[in-house]
Short mmCIF file of C-alpha atoms in Angstrom, two decimals:
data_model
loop_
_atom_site.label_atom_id
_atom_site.label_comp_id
_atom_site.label_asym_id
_atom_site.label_seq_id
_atom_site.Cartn_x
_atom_site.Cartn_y
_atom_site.Cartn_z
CA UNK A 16 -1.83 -3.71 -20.64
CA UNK A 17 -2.25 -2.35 -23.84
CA UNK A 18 -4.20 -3.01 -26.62
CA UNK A 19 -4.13 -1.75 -30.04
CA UNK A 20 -5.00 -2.84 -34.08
CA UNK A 21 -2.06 -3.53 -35.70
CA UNK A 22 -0.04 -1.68 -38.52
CA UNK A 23 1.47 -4.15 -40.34
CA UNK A 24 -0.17 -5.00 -43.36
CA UNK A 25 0.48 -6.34 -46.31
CA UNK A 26 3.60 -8.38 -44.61
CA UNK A 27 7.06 -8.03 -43.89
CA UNK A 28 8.97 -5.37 -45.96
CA UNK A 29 12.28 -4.27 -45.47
CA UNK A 30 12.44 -0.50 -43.98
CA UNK A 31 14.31 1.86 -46.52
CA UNK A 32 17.00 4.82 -45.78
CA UNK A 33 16.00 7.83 -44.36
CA UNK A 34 15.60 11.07 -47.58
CA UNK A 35 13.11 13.34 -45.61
CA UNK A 36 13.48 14.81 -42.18
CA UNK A 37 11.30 13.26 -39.45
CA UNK A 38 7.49 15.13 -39.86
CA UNK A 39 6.06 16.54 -36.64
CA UNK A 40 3.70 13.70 -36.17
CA UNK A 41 6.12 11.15 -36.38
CA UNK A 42 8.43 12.67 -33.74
CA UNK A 43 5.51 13.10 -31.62
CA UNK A 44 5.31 9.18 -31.99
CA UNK A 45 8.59 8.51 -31.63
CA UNK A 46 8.46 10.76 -28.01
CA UNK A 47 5.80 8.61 -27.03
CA UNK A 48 7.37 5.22 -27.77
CA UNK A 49 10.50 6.52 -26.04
CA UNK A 50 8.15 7.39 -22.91
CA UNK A 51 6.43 4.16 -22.86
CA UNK A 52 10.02 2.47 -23.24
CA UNK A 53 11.80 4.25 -20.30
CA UNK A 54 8.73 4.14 -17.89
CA UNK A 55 8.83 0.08 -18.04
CA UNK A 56 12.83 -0.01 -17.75
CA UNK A 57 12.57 2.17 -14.78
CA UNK A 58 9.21 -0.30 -13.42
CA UNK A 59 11.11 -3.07 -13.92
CA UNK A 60 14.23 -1.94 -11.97
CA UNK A 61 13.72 1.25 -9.67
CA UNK A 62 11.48 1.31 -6.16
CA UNK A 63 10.26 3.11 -3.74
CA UNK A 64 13.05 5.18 -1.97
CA UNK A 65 15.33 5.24 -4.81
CA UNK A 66 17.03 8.53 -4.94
CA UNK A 67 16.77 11.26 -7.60
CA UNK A 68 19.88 12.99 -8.29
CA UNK A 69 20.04 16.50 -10.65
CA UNK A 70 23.79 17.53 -11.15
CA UNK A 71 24.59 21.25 -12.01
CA UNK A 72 27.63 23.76 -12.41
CA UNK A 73 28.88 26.55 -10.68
CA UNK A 74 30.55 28.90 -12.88
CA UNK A 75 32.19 28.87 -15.50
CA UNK A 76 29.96 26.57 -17.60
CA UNK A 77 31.67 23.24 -18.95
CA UNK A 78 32.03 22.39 -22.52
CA UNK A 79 30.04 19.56 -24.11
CA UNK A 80 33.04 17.61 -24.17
CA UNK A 81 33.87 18.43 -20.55
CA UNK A 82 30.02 17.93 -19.10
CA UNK A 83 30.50 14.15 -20.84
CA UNK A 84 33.75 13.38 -18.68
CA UNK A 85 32.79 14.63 -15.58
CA UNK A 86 29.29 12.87 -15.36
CA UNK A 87 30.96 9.20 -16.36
CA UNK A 88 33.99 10.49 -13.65
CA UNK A 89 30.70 10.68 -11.20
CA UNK A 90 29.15 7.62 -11.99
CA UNK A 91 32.87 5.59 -11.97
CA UNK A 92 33.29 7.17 -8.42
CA UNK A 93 29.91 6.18 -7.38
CA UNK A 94 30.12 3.02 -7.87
CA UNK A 95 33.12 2.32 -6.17
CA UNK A 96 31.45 4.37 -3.08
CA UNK A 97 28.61 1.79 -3.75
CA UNK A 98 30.91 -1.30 -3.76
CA UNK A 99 32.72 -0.78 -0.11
CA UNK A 100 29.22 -1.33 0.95
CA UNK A 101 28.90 -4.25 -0.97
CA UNK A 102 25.88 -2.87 -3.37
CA UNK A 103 26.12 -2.45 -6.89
CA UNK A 104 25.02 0.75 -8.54
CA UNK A 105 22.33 0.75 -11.06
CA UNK A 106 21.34 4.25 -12.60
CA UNK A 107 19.43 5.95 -16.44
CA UNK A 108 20.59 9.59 -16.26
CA UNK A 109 19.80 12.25 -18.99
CA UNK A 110 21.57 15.26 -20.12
CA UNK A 111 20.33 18.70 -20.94
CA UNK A 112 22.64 21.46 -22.87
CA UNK A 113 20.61 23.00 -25.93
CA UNK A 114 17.78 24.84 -23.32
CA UNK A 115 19.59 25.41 -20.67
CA UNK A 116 22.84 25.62 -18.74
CA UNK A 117 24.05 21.98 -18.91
CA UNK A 118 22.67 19.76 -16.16
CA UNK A 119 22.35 16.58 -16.02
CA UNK A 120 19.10 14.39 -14.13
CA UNK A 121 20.18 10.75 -12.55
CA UNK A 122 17.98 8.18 -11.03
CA UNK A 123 20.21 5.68 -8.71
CA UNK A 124 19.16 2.27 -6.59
CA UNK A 125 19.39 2.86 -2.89
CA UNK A 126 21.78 1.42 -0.81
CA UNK A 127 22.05 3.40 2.49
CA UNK A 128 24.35 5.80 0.60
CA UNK A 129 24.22 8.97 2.66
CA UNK A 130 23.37 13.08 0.51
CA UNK A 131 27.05 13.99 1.87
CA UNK A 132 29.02 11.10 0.45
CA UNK A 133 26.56 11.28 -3.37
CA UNK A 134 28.13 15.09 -3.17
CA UNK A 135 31.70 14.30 -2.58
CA UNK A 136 31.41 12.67 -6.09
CA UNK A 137 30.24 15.61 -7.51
CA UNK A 138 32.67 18.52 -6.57
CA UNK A 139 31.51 21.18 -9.43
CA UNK A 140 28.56 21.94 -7.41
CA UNK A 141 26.75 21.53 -3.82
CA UNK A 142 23.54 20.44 -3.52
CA UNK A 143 20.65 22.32 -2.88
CA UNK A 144 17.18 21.48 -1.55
CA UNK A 145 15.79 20.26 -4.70
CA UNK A 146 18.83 18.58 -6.34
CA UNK A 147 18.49 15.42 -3.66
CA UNK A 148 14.91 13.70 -3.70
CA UNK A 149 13.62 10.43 -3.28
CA UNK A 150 11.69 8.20 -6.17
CA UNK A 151 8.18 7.31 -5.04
CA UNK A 152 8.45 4.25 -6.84
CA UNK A 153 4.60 4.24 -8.00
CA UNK A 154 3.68 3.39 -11.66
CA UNK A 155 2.47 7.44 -12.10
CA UNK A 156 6.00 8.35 -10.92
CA UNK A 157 7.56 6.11 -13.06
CA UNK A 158 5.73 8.26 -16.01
CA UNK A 159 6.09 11.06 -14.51
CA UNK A 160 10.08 10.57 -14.38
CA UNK A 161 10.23 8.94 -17.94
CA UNK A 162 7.89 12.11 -19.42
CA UNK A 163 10.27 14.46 -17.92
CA UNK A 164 13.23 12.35 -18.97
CA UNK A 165 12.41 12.61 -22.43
CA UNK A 166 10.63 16.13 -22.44
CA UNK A 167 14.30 17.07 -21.51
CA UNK A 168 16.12 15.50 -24.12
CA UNK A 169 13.67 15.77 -27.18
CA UNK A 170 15.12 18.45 -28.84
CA UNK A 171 18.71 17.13 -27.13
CA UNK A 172 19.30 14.47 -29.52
CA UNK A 173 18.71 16.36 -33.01
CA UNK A 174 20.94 18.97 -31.91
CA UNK A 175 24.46 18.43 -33.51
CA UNK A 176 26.09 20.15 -30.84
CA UNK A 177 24.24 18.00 -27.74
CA UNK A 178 26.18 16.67 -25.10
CA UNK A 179 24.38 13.37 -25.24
CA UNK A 180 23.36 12.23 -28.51
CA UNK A 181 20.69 9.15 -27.05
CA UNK A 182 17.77 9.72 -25.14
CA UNK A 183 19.05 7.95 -21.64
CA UNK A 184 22.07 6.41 -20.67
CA UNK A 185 21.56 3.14 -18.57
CA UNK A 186 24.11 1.32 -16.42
CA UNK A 187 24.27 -2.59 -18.30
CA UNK A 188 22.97 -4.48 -15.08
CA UNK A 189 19.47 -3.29 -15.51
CA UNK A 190 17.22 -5.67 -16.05
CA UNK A 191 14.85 -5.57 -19.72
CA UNK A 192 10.88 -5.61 -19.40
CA UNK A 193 9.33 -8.69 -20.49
CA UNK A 194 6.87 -7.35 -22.64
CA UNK A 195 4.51 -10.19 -23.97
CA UNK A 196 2.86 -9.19 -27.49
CA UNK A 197 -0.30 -11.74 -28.10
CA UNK A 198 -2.18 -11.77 -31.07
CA UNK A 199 -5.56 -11.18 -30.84
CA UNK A 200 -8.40 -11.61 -33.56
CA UNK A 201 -11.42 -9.96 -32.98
CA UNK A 202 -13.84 -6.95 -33.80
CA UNK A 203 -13.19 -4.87 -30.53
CA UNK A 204 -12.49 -5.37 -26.96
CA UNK A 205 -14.44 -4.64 -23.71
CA UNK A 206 -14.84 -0.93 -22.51
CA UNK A 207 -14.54 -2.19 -18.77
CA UNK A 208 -11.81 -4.97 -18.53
CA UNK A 209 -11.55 -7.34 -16.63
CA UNK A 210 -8.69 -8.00 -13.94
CA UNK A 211 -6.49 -11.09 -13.35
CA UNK A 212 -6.95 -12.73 -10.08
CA UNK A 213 -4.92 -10.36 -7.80
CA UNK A 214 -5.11 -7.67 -9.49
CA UNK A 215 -6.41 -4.25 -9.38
CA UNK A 216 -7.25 -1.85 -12.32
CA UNK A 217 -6.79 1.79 -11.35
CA UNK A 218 -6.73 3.69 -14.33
CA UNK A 219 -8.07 2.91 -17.91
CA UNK A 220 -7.40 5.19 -21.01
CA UNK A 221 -9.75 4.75 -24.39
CA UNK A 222 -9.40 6.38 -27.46
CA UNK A 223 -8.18 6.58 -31.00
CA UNK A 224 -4.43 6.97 -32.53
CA UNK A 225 -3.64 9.39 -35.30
CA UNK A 226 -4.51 7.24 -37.60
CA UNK A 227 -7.86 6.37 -36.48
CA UNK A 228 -7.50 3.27 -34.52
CA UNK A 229 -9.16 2.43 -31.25
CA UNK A 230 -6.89 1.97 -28.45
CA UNK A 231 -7.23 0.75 -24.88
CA UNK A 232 -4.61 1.44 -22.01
CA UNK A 233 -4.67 -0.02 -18.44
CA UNK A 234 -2.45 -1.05 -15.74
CA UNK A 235 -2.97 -3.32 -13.14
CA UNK A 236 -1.94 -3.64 -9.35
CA UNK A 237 -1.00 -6.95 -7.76
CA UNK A 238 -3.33 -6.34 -4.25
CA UNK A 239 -1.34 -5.90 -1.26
CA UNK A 240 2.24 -7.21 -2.83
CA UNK A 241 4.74 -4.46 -1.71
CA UNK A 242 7.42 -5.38 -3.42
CA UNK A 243 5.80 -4.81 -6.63
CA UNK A 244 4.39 -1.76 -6.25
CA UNK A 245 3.45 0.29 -2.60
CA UNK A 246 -0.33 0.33 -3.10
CA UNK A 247 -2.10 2.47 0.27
CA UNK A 248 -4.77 1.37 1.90
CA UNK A 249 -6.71 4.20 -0.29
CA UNK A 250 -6.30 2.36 -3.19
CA UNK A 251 -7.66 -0.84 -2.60
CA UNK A 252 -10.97 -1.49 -3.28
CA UNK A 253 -13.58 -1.65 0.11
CA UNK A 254 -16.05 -4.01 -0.10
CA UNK A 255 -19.67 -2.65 1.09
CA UNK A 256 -21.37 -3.70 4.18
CA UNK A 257 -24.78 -5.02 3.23
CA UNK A 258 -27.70 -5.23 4.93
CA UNK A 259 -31.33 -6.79 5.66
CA UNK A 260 -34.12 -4.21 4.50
CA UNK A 261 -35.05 -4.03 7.90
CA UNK A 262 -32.06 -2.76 8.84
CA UNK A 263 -32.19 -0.39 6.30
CA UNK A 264 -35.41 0.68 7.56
CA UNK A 265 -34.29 1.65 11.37
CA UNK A 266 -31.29 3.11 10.65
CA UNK A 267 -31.61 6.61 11.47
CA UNK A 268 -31.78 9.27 8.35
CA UNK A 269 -29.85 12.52 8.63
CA UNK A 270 -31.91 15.47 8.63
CA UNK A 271 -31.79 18.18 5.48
#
């Protein structure tokens, strides 16, 4: 849930061509409307056990041209390895060049795919301890991926020479957010919101834009629904035990 004063004023206008380069506060802007993008398309479709996949090269180093074949060649093989065991593949990977050597991070649906057969589709390098993990699937890993996901690629795409030009590459089958934008007219909103029935708030962020307008940012966890998200038994709120004032009185007091 987030809430936020709007910026259109004044009505519709039509956006002109770009004549300056993008200022440093804008691009920070843009990074963080990419982030908030990527972290719901990988909510809405990625979950717990997932696997995290970084590809690298032994020597000698590919060319950009080269790195772009050989990482559609793995996800084309992939899927046909995810097909004979009648699952279909759903993946956002993100490639790196202008930093580093060129690598390239994937995020893939599980499907009882085994380390060993994922590497037989990648034969320019083996994989080591941390090139095979598996996605939590909770809403902080889901911004944790889609911060490092764009971190990656933010000086990627307005490099001329970049491997990928976009910020992610999805497979089509994912599924878009359903983001609901609701008008609102008032002076401000609570400081301590209220949940839906069902639902826990965990974290709540308050502040002010760039600009100088208040902001609010929650989310909310649907109690004990695992297939939404895998809330622990630590996160769900305990109710307290209460109790007569004469029991308060007898119960024993621990020394100092």
């Amino acid at each position: 849930m987030k809430k936020y004063h709007t910026y259109r004023l004044g009505g519709n206008r039509v956006r002109g061509p770009n004549i300056q380069k993008t200022d440093a506060g804008l691009k920070k802007r843009n990074s963080r409307r990419a982030k908030t993008k990527l972290y719901r398309l990988i909510a809405t479709n990625f979950r717990r056990d997932d696997l995290r996949i970084d590809l690298t090269y032994a020597n000698p180093e590919p060319t950009a041209e080269e790195a772009k074949n050989r990482i559609r060649k793995f996800i084309r093989d992939l899927r046909k390895k995810y097909k004979k065991k009648n699952a279909e593949l759903k993946y956002i990977y993100v490639t790196e060049h202008v930093r580093h050597r060129v690598h390239h991070h994937v995020l893939i649906n599980d499907c009882g795919i085994s380390r060993s057969e994922i590497n037989d589709c990648w034969p320019w390098a083996k994989f080591n301890y941390r090139s095979f993990r598996y996605f939590d699937g909770s809403p902080e890993d889901c911004m944790r991926l889609a911060e490092y996901f764009v971190k990656e690629t933010d000086e990627e795409i307005r490099n001329e020479n970049a491997v990928q030009k976009i910020r992610w590459v999805p497979s089509k089958n994912l599924k878009q957010p359903n983001v609901k934008k609701v008008t609102i007219y008032a002076r401000k909103w609570k400081d301590n919101p209220t949940p839906k029935k069902g639902y826990q708030i965990v974290k709540v962020e308050s502040g002010y834009t760039a600009d100088g307008f208040p902001y609010q940012f929650y989310r909310m966890y649907k109690v004990n629904e695992r297939n939404v998200w895998p809330i622990t038994q630590s996160r769900v709120p305990k109710k307290r035990k209460e109790c007569t004032v004469k029991q308060a009185r007898d119960k024993p007091r621990r020394r100092a």
